[in-house]
């Protein structure tokens, strides 16, 4: 790949809010679901580019807890699309040594989707080049409530002392406990909000918003986002001189 990206300063964890499928379709005079179908190519491009660059963790927001409130036809189509994409992409994931993971209230997924997802997760579990995590039926507040409940029950059974609760206690109980914090969060489609995504994990992430709608998002857009990230000074509270 011919880019000006500094391979020694890559984000360890890139997360993407893949937004704008519906608007993309509307612009073409198509049904919203056609936008979701078209988004599959953007997913492929993003996964491939991250793997080629050597990014270790890519997390894609595919369906939020709030998205269950959409019309049934749209939800059903998204779930079907999930199953067919997983089936189709399994050979590519294997070939590229990518491990698929999922975070969210997965028990709410239709049985067929959950089964296909488990199959691909299991089949790719030993792959080591990159973790590709799908946030599905995911909501950050729900995730945090689940963590709080687990901590409370550990305190109740004297497994941990209240005084010993620290950031690692939380990190270890999050769905994302196998990954470092997000370094770069990208949202497409021009919306500048977080929409209940990885609230704890983005505490010090660099935020990147682009007007590009998700179905139009290609390699060059991702490269642009990473170049932009690499031109920022991440101070983590310190002064420039201290870095
Ligand atoms: C993102 O695109 C995909 C999902 C949320 C599942 P949208 O469907 O939100 O597209 P817009 O925001 O309506 O354009
Ligand atoms: C966030 O997008 C969820 C996903 C991209 C899966 P939405 O389109 O659902 O978010 P809002 O409604 O604009 O906040
Ligand atoms: Mg949207």
Short mmCIF file of C-alpha atoms and ligand atoms in Angstrom, two decimals:
data_model
loop_
_atom_site.label_atom_id
_atom_site.label_comp_id
_atom_site.label_asym_id
_atom_site.label_seq_id
_atom_site.Cartn_x
_atom_site.Cartn_y
_atom_site.Cartn_z
CA UNK A 1 0.00 0.00 0.00
CA UNK A 2 1.40 3.36 -1.01
CA UNK A 3 0.61 5.89 1.75
CA UNK A 4 2.33 8.36 4.03
CA UNK A 5 1.10 6.47 7.07
CA UNK A 6 3.72 6.00 9.80
CA UNK A 7 3.57 2.29 10.54
CA UNK A 8 5.28 2.84 13.90
CA UNK A 9 2.50 5.13 15.12
CA UNK A 10 -0.62 3.15 14.29
CA UNK A 11 -3.72 3.27 16.48
CA UNK A 12 -3.90 -0.01 18.41
CA UNK A 13 -7.66 0.09 18.33
CA UNK A 14 -9.85 1.73 15.68
CA UNK A 15 -13.61 1.88 16.25
CA UNK A 16 -16.12 2.93 13.60
CA UNK A 17 -19.70 4.15 13.84
CA UNK A 18 -20.85 3.10 10.38
CA UNK A 19 -23.57 5.67 9.75
CA UNK A 20 -25.46 7.03 6.75
CA UNK A 21 -26.76 3.93 4.95
CA UNK A 22 -30.36 5.17 4.96
CA UNK A 23 -29.46 8.62 3.66
CA UNK A 24 -27.25 7.10 0.96
CA UNK A 25 -30.19 5.03 -0.29
CA UNK A 26 -32.62 7.92 -0.10
CA UNK A 27 -30.30 10.05 -2.23
CA UNK A 28 -30.42 7.38 -4.94
CA UNK A 29 -34.19 7.02 -4.64
CA UNK A 30 -33.81 3.52 -3.17
CA UNK A 31 -35.25 1.79 -0.11
CA UNK A 32 -33.22 2.24 3.09
CA UNK A 33 -32.30 -1.44 3.19
CA UNK A 34 -30.44 -1.09 -0.10
CA UNK A 35 -28.11 1.28 1.72
CA UNK A 36 -27.34 -1.42 4.27
CA UNK A 37 -26.57 -3.90 1.49
CA UNK A 38 -24.27 -1.39 -0.13
CA UNK A 39 -22.50 -0.85 3.20
CA UNK A 40 -21.03 -4.35 3.00
CA UNK A 41 -18.36 -3.21 0.53
CA UNK A 42 -17.28 -0.46 2.91
CA UNK A 43 -16.92 -3.05 5.66
CA UNK A 44 -14.75 -5.21 3.40
CA UNK A 45 -12.53 -2.27 2.43
CA UNK A 46 -12.12 -1.16 6.04
CA UNK A 47 -11.32 -4.63 7.37
CA UNK A 48 -8.84 -5.32 4.59
CA UNK A 49 -7.06 -1.98 4.96
CA UNK A 50 -6.75 -2.27 8.75
CA UNK A 51 -5.37 -5.80 8.45
CA UNK A 52 -2.87 -4.78 5.75
CA UNK A 53 -1.63 -1.83 7.79
CA UNK A 54 -1.16 -3.98 10.89
CA UNK A 55 -3.87 -2.49 13.09
CA UNK A 56 -4.55 -5.02 15.82
CA UNK A 57 -8.14 -4.20 16.77
CA UNK A 58 -11.02 -2.96 14.67
CA UNK A 59 -14.48 -2.56 16.23
CA UNK A 60 -17.49 -1.86 14.04
CA UNK A 61 -20.80 -0.55 15.40
CA UNK A 62 -23.26 -2.57 13.35
CA UNK A 63 -26.47 -2.45 15.41
CA UNK A 64 -27.30 -0.58 18.59
CA UNK A 65 -29.70 -1.49 21.39
CA UNK A 66 -31.72 1.52 20.19
CA UNK A 67 -31.84 0.20 16.60
CA UNK A 68 -34.34 -2.48 17.74
CA UNK A 69 -36.90 0.35 17.66
CA UNK A 70 -36.67 0.64 13.86
CA UNK A 71 -39.44 -0.73 11.59
CA UNK A 72 -39.60 -4.53 11.66
CA UNK A 73 -38.82 -4.86 7.96
CA UNK A 74 -35.58 -2.93 8.38
CA UNK A 75 -34.53 -4.89 11.49
CA UNK A 76 -35.34 -8.22 9.79
CA UNK A 77 -33.37 -7.26 6.69
CA UNK A 78 -30.37 -6.17 8.78
CA UNK A 79 -30.38 -9.51 10.61
CA UNK A 80 -30.61 -11.46 7.34
CA UNK A 81 -27.80 -9.39 5.91
CA UNK A 82 -25.71 -10.18 8.96
CA UNK A 83 -26.17 -13.92 8.45
CA UNK A 84 -25.40 -13.83 4.72
CA UNK A 85 -22.35 -11.56 5.17
CA UNK A 86 -20.91 -13.75 7.91
CA UNK A 87 -21.33 -16.84 5.76
CA UNK A 88 -19.80 -15.13 2.74
CA UNK A 89 -16.86 -13.56 4.54
CA UNK A 90 -15.69 -16.55 6.57
CA UNK A 91 -13.15 -17.74 3.94
CA UNK A 92 -11.66 -14.22 3.68
CA UNK A 93 -11.37 -13.95 7.45
CA UNK A 94 -9.54 -17.30 7.52
CA UNK A 95 -7.27 -16.38 4.63
CA UNK A 96 -6.32 -13.10 6.30
CA UNK A 97 -5.90 -14.64 9.77
CA UNK A 98 -8.58 -12.40 11.33
CA UNK A 99 -10.44 -13.35 14.49
CA UNK A 100 -14.11 -12.37 14.63
CA UNK A 101 -15.60 -11.31 17.97
CA UNK A 102 -18.90 -9.76 18.99
CA UNK A 103 -19.98 -7.49 21.83
CA UNK A 104 -23.50 -6.61 22.91
CA UNK A 105 -26.71 -8.21 24.14
CA UNK A 106 -26.22 -11.09 21.73
CA UNK A 107 -28.99 -13.16 23.32
CA UNK A 108 -31.47 -10.74 21.72
CA UNK A 109 -30.40 -11.66 18.18
CA UNK A 110 -32.61 -14.01 16.16
CA UNK A 111 -31.52 -17.65 16.61
CA UNK A 112 -30.28 -17.97 13.02
CA UNK A 113 -28.08 -14.88 13.36
CA UNK A 114 -26.72 -15.95 16.74
CA UNK A 115 -25.92 -19.42 15.41
CA UNK A 116 -24.09 -18.11 12.34
CA UNK A 117 -22.22 -15.61 14.47
CA UNK A 118 -21.12 -18.27 16.97
CA UNK A 119 -19.94 -20.47 14.12
CA UNK A 120 -17.71 -17.79 12.62
CA UNK A 121 -16.41 -16.70 16.04
CA UNK A 122 -15.51 -20.30 16.86
CA UNK A 123 -13.97 -21.02 13.44
CA UNK A 124 -11.73 -17.93 13.59
CA UNK A 125 -10.94 -17.99 17.31
CA UNK A 126 -7.27 -19.00 16.81
CA UNK A 127 -6.53 -16.34 14.20
CA UNK A 128 -4.05 -13.77 15.44
CA UNK A 129 -3.45 -10.97 12.95
CA UNK A 130 -6.36 -8.75 14.00
CA UNK A 131 -9.47 -8.80 16.17
CA UNK A 132 -12.51 -7.75 14.18
CA UNK A 133 -15.23 -7.01 16.72
CA UNK A 134 -18.84 -6.44 15.73
CA UNK A 135 -20.89 -4.38 18.17
CA UNK A 136 -24.31 -5.98 17.75
CA UNK A 137 -27.35 -5.16 19.78
CA UNK A 138 -24.77 -3.10 21.65
CA UNK A 139 -25.38 -0.26 24.07
CA UNK A 140 -22.66 1.17 26.26
CA UNK A 141 -24.92 2.00 29.18
CA UNK A 142 -26.21 -1.57 29.22
CA UNK A 143 -22.66 -2.83 29.17
CA UNK A 144 -21.77 -0.58 32.12
CA UNK A 145 -24.85 -1.66 34.07
CA UNK A 146 -23.79 -5.29 33.57
CA UNK A 147 -20.31 -4.42 34.88
CA UNK A 148 -21.73 -2.62 37.92
CA UNK A 149 -23.92 -5.64 38.72
CA UNK A 150 -20.93 -7.98 38.50
CA UNK A 151 -18.83 -5.73 40.74
CA UNK A 152 -21.65 -5.48 43.27
CA UNK A 153 -22.06 -9.23 43.43
CA UNK A 154 -18.29 -9.74 43.82
CA UNK A 155 -18.34 -7.32 46.73
CA UNK A 156 -21.31 -9.11 48.24
CA UNK A 157 -19.55 -12.48 48.12
CA UNK A 158 -16.33 -10.91 49.47
CA UNK A 159 -14.44 -11.74 46.27
CA UNK A 160 -13.25 -8.13 46.17
CA UNK A 161 -13.00 -5.29 48.65
CA UNK A 162 -14.78 -2.02 47.80
CA UNK A 163 -11.48 -0.18 48.37
CA UNK A 164 -9.77 -2.31 45.71
CA UNK A 165 -12.11 -1.36 42.87
CA UNK A 166 -10.02 0.42 40.26
CA UNK A 167 -9.92 1.00 36.48
CA UNK A 168 -8.63 -2.50 35.85
CA UNK A 169 -11.54 -4.01 37.77
CA UNK A 170 -13.86 -2.32 35.25
CA UNK A 171 -11.66 -3.02 32.20
CA UNK A 172 -11.59 -6.71 33.03
CA UNK A 173 -15.37 -6.96 33.29
CA UNK A 174 -16.25 -5.08 30.10
CA UNK A 175 -17.22 -7.01 26.93
CA UNK A 176 -14.08 -5.49 25.40
CA UNK A 177 -11.69 -6.90 28.05
CA UNK A 178 -9.45 -8.50 25.38
CA UNK A 179 -8.61 -5.15 23.76
CA UNK A 180 -6.88 -1.90 24.68
CA UNK A 181 -8.89 1.35 24.82
CA UNK A 182 -9.99 2.92 21.55
CA UNK A 183 -7.31 5.21 20.05
CA UNK A 184 -9.27 6.42 17.04
CA UNK A 185 -13.05 6.67 16.76
CA UNK A 186 -14.43 7.36 13.28
CA UNK A 187 -18.04 8.30 12.54
CA UNK A 188 -19.28 8.66 8.99
CA UNK A 189 -22.25 10.63 7.59
CA UNK A 190 -21.58 13.97 9.27
CA UNK A 191 -23.31 13.22 12.57
CA UNK A 192 -21.17 14.28 15.50
CA UNK A 193 -22.36 12.16 18.38
CA UNK A 194 -21.45 8.93 20.14
CA UNK A 195 -24.88 7.23 20.14
CA UNK A 196 -24.20 5.05 23.19
CA UNK A 197 -21.00 3.48 21.79
CA UNK A 198 -18.06 2.41 24.02
CA UNK A 199 -18.45 5.29 26.49
CA UNK A 200 -15.80 3.99 28.91
CA UNK A 201 -13.42 2.79 26.21
CA UNK A 202 -13.26 6.10 24.31
CA UNK A 203 -12.26 8.18 27.36
CA UNK A 204 -9.07 9.32 25.57
CA UNK A 205 -9.84 8.38 21.95
CA UNK A 206 -9.19 10.81 19.12
CA UNK A 207 -12.52 11.57 17.44
CA UNK A 208 -12.76 11.82 13.65
CA UNK A 209 -15.94 12.82 11.86
CA UNK A 210 -16.37 12.68 8.11
CA UNK A 211 -19.25 13.72 5.86
CA UNK A 212 -18.79 10.59 3.71
CA UNK A 213 -21.80 8.27 3.97
CA UNK A 214 -20.91 4.73 5.05
CA UNK A 215 -21.69 3.01 1.69
CA UNK A 216 -19.22 5.43 0.01
CA UNK A 217 -16.46 4.90 2.59
CA UNK A 218 -13.36 3.48 0.89
CA UNK A 219 -9.71 2.76 1.60
CA UNK A 220 -8.65 6.32 0.84
CA UNK A 221 -11.09 7.68 3.45
CA UNK A 222 -9.72 5.38 6.12
CA UNK A 223 -6.16 6.31 5.20
CA UNK A 224 -7.14 9.98 5.48
CA UNK A 225 -8.57 9.36 8.96
CA UNK A 226 -5.40 7.59 10.13
CA UNK A 227 -3.16 10.29 8.67
CA UNK A 228 -5.25 12.89 10.47
CA UNK A 229 -4.90 10.88 13.71
CA UNK A 230 -1.12 10.72 13.28
CA UNK A 231 -0.90 14.50 12.98
CA UNK A 232 -2.45 15.05 16.39
CA UNK A 233 -0.59 15.45 19.64
CA UNK A 234 -2.00 13.11 22.26
CA UNK A 235 -1.07 14.70 25.54
CA UNK A 236 -3.17 12.66 28.01
CA UNK A 237 -3.30 15.64 30.33
CA UNK A 238 0.40 16.46 30.20
CA UNK A 239 2.00 19.49 28.57
CA UNK A 240 3.57 19.37 25.12
CA UNK A 241 7.03 19.73 26.66
CA UNK A 242 6.58 16.68 28.82
CA UNK A 243 5.98 14.32 25.92
C1 LIG B 1 -26.20 3.03 9.83
O1 LIG B 1 -26.93 3.69 8.87
C2 LIG B 1 -26.58 1.57 9.96
C3 LIG B 1 -27.33 1.24 11.18
C4 LIG B 1 -27.60 2.05 12.15
C5 LIG B 1 -27.78 -0.13 11.30
P1 LIG B 1 -28.37 4.29 9.18
O2 LIG B 1 -29.39 3.24 8.86
O3 LIG B 1 -28.43 4.84 10.53
O4 LIG B 1 -28.45 5.45 8.09
P2 LIG B 1 -29.04 6.91 8.29
O5 LIG B 1 -28.35 7.50 9.47
O6 LIG B 1 -30.51 6.76 8.48
O7 LIG B 1 -28.68 7.62 7.02
C1 LIG B 2 -25.57 4.43 15.50
O1 LIG B 2 -26.21 4.95 14.39
C2 LIG B 2 -25.61 2.94 15.47
C3 LIG B 2 -24.91 2.30 14.37
C4 LIG B 2 -24.17 2.88 13.47
C5 LIG B 2 -25.04 0.88 14.33
P1 LIG B 2 -27.71 5.49 14.47
O2 LIG B 2 -28.03 6.02 13.13
O3 LIG B 2 -28.60 4.43 14.99
O4 LIG B 2 -27.60 6.62 15.57
P2 LIG B 2 -28.45 7.94 15.80
O5 LIG B 2 -29.88 7.51 15.90
O6 LIG B 2 -28.21 8.83 14.64
O7 LIG B 2 -27.90 8.51 17.06
MG1 LIG B 3 -27.98 6.67 11.28
#
